[in-house]
Amino acid sequence: RHVILVSSPQDGYVPLHSSRITNCAAAERDAKRDAALRHMVQNLLAPVAEQTGITLVRAGVYFPHKRRTTSFNAFVGRAAHLDFLETDAYMRML
């Protein structure tokens, strides 16, 4: 079985560290937040790490935008998030 975590630095809707299930650089400056985040990451990844035969892959995706868009989705950073969900080629590749 495979677990694939897909992320994009262009995705302003879901933070990169969240989609990759990793620690957040900003939280590392705050000991209390850092400890809580490390605990969450550990709890999310432990079931995967404890099972044999499971492969965890973190895939980074870049979306080349051919046209400049001024849509609301682009403004709030959700365009890259939707690009992945709406593009069949990315899903077939995975």
Short mmCIF file of C-alpha atoms in Angstrom, two decimals:
data_model
loop_
_atom_site.label_atom_id
_atom_site.label_comp_id
_atom_site.label_asym_id
_atom_site.label_seq_id
_atom_site.Cartn_x
_atom_site.Cartn_y
_atom_site.Cartn_z
CA ARG A 1 0.00 0.00 0.00
CA HIS A 2 1.10 3.53 -0.70
CA VAL A 3 0.34 6.81 1.01
CA ILE A 4 0.98 9.83 -1.20
CA LEU A 5 0.88 13.33 0.28
CA VAL A 6 0.63 15.90 -2.48
CA SER A 7 1.52 19.52 -1.85
CA SER A 8 2.24 22.70 -3.74
CA PRO A 9 3.97 25.85 -2.53
CA GLN A 10 1.49 27.71 -4.75
CA ASP A 11 -1.44 26.43 -2.70
CA GLY A 12 -2.39 29.30 -0.44
CA TYR A 13 -5.47 27.46 0.77
CA VAL A 14 -3.71 24.62 2.61
CA PRO A 15 -0.36 25.40 4.27
CA LEU A 16 2.57 23.46 2.81
CA HIS A 17 3.55 21.95 6.16
CA SER A 18 -0.02 20.81 6.70
CA SER A 19 -0.42 19.04 3.37
CA ARG A 20 3.00 17.38 3.80
CA ILE A 21 2.34 16.57 7.50
CA THR A 22 5.60 18.13 8.66
CA ASN A 23 6.64 20.63 11.30
CA CYS A 24 6.03 24.32 10.70
CA ALA A 25 9.04 26.64 10.73
CA ALA A 26 6.99 29.44 12.30
CA ALA A 27 5.86 27.18 15.16
CA GLU A 28 9.44 26.24 15.97
CA ARG A 29 9.94 29.74 17.38
CA ASP A 30 7.20 29.12 19.96
CA ALA A 31 8.01 26.20 22.27
CA LYS A 32 4.38 25.53 23.24
CA ARG A 33 3.07 25.56 19.64
CA ASP A 34 6.08 23.59 18.44
CA ALA A 35 5.48 20.83 20.99
CA ALA A 36 1.79 20.62 20.06
CA LEU A 37 2.53 20.51 16.34
CA ARG A 38 5.23 17.86 16.75
CA HIS A 39 2.78 15.78 18.76
CA MET A 40 0.12 16.11 16.01
CA VAL A 41 2.61 15.17 13.28
CA GLN A 42 3.76 12.15 15.28
CA ASN A 43 0.17 11.02 15.91
CA LEU A 44 -0.74 11.34 12.24
CA LEU A 45 2.32 9.53 10.89
CA ALA A 46 2.75 6.85 13.59
CA PRO A 47 0.07 4.49 12.21
CA VAL A 48 1.74 4.62 8.79
CA ALA A 49 5.26 4.15 10.17
CA GLU A 50 4.24 1.23 12.40
CA GLN A 51 2.88 -0.88 9.56
CA THR A 52 5.20 -2.85 7.36
CA GLY A 53 4.78 -2.71 3.62
CA ILE A 54 3.50 0.86 3.53
CA THR A 55 5.36 3.45 1.51
CA LEU A 56 4.96 7.15 2.36
CA VAL A 57 5.74 9.57 -0.45
CA ARG A 58 5.61 13.36 -0.30
CA ALA A 59 5.10 14.74 -3.79
CA GLY A 60 5.54 18.40 -4.62
CA VAL A 61 3.55 19.79 -7.55
CA TYR A 62 4.07 23.02 -9.46
CA PHE A 63 1.27 24.41 -11.62
CA PRO A 64 2.48 26.51 -14.53
CA HIS A 65 -0.25 29.07 -15.12
CA LYS A 66 -0.35 30.05 -18.75
CA ARG A 67 -2.63 33.00 -18.20
CA ARG A 68 -2.74 35.56 -15.44
CA THR A 69 -6.00 35.27 -13.60
CA THR A 70 -7.74 37.71 -11.34
CA SER A 71 -10.36 35.30 -10.04
CA PHE A 72 -11.35 35.14 -6.41
CA ASN A 73 -9.74 31.68 -6.16
CA ALA A 74 -6.40 33.09 -7.30
CA PHE A 75 -6.75 36.01 -4.90
CA VAL A 76 -7.28 33.79 -1.83
CA GLY A 77 -4.63 31.29 -2.93
CA ARG A 78 -7.05 28.52 -3.69
CA ALA A 79 -6.35 28.31 -7.45
CA ALA A 80 -3.47 25.81 -7.14
CA HIS A 81 -5.51 23.77 -4.67
CA LEU A 82 -8.33 23.50 -7.19
CA ASP A 83 -5.95 22.92 -10.13
CA PHE A 84 -4.85 19.63 -8.66
CA LEU A 85 -8.34 18.46 -7.81
CA GLU A 86 -9.67 19.35 -11.26
CA THR A 87 -6.81 18.03 -13.40
CA ASP A 88 -7.19 14.36 -14.29
CA ALA A 89 -3.61 14.11 -15.59
CA TYR A 90 -2.18 14.62 -12.09
CA MET A 91 -4.43 11.96 -10.63
CA ARG A 92 -3.52 9.43 -13.35
CA MET A 93 0.17 10.16 -12.82
CA LEU A 94 -0.11 9.26 -9.15
#
